[in-house]
Amino acid sequence: MIGLSVESHELLSEAEELNKTLNLPLVKSDCSDSTIDYLLQVGFDGLSLIQVGPKAPGPIRVDFESGAVAHRRRFGGGKGQQIAKACGVSSSVTPYIADLTAGLGRDSFVLATLGCRVDMVERMPIVHALLKDGLQRAQYSSDPELQAILARLSLSNAQAVDFLKTTANQYDVIYLDPMFPHTDKSAQVKKEMLAFRSLVGADQDSAELLDAALQHDPARVVVKRPRKAPIIEGPKPSYALEGKSGRFDIYARRKLGG
């Protein structure tokens, strides 16, 4: 179970406002309740998801200004990255993309740094809250380049299939990264992935989501998968781009930028 906590009593009203949509039990940050597995903590430096326990990893939060995301923005390889190739980004093409499994927004942010406009959709309210908090904090940055990237991003809290049924937007690319049911719990598995698996489990509707994405008729659908994972049930991809630990299955419908 997840509890909502505050770093300081000064932040209580902010937490209560957030909880109007999350409806979590309000607990103390040093909570000893054995039924609480995670704390969603409202702090002075933003929102964090904290696993409870003596050997728990550090907090999970969204930070677009520093750390790994900022490093990748500067040194990640630009349009030579696999995700850019998979989504058809080139010197002449910057597709309009829907990321229907946004998570913590890292892939969307990479695509936005390359000039793409990206509509992010995240269905889990807690993950959506973390991502929304990260986007809002980044708005205060004085970095004009970062502000330009943020202007290309939008965020919705919705079920992806429902989103596609109601949106009037026609996307060049629909991007999917459904949760895969791994059993590996080694140090190589990122703490975010372990937390998300614990909270939401594997995505059981991947085939339905792929079908909805294809029915929406983008130029291509891109599905991110672990390298050795089977393809999602349904039509076979047109081709795949494989890396060391993952791959992108590409369902090409027509030429991008044509």
Coordinates of C-alpha atoms in Angstrom, one line a residue, residues 87-88 90 92-96 172-173 219-220 254-258:
C87 CA 10.7 6.9 -34.5
G88 CA 12.0 8.2 -37.9
S90 CA 16.1 12.8 -39.1
S92 CA 14.4 16.6 -42.4
V93 CA 11.7 14.9 -40.3
T94 CA 10.6 15.7 -36.7
P95 CA 7.4 13.6 -36.3
Y96 CA 4.5 14.5 -34.0
D172 CA 3.0 10.6 -37.2
V173 CA 4.2 8.1 -34.6
A219 CA 2.6 6.5 -40.2
R220 CA 4.3 4.1 -37.8
R254 CA 3.7 4.7 -44.7
K255 CA 6.6 7.0 -45.3
L256 CA 7.2 9.7 -42.6
G257 CA 7.2 13.3 -43.9
G258 CA 5.8 12.3 -47.2

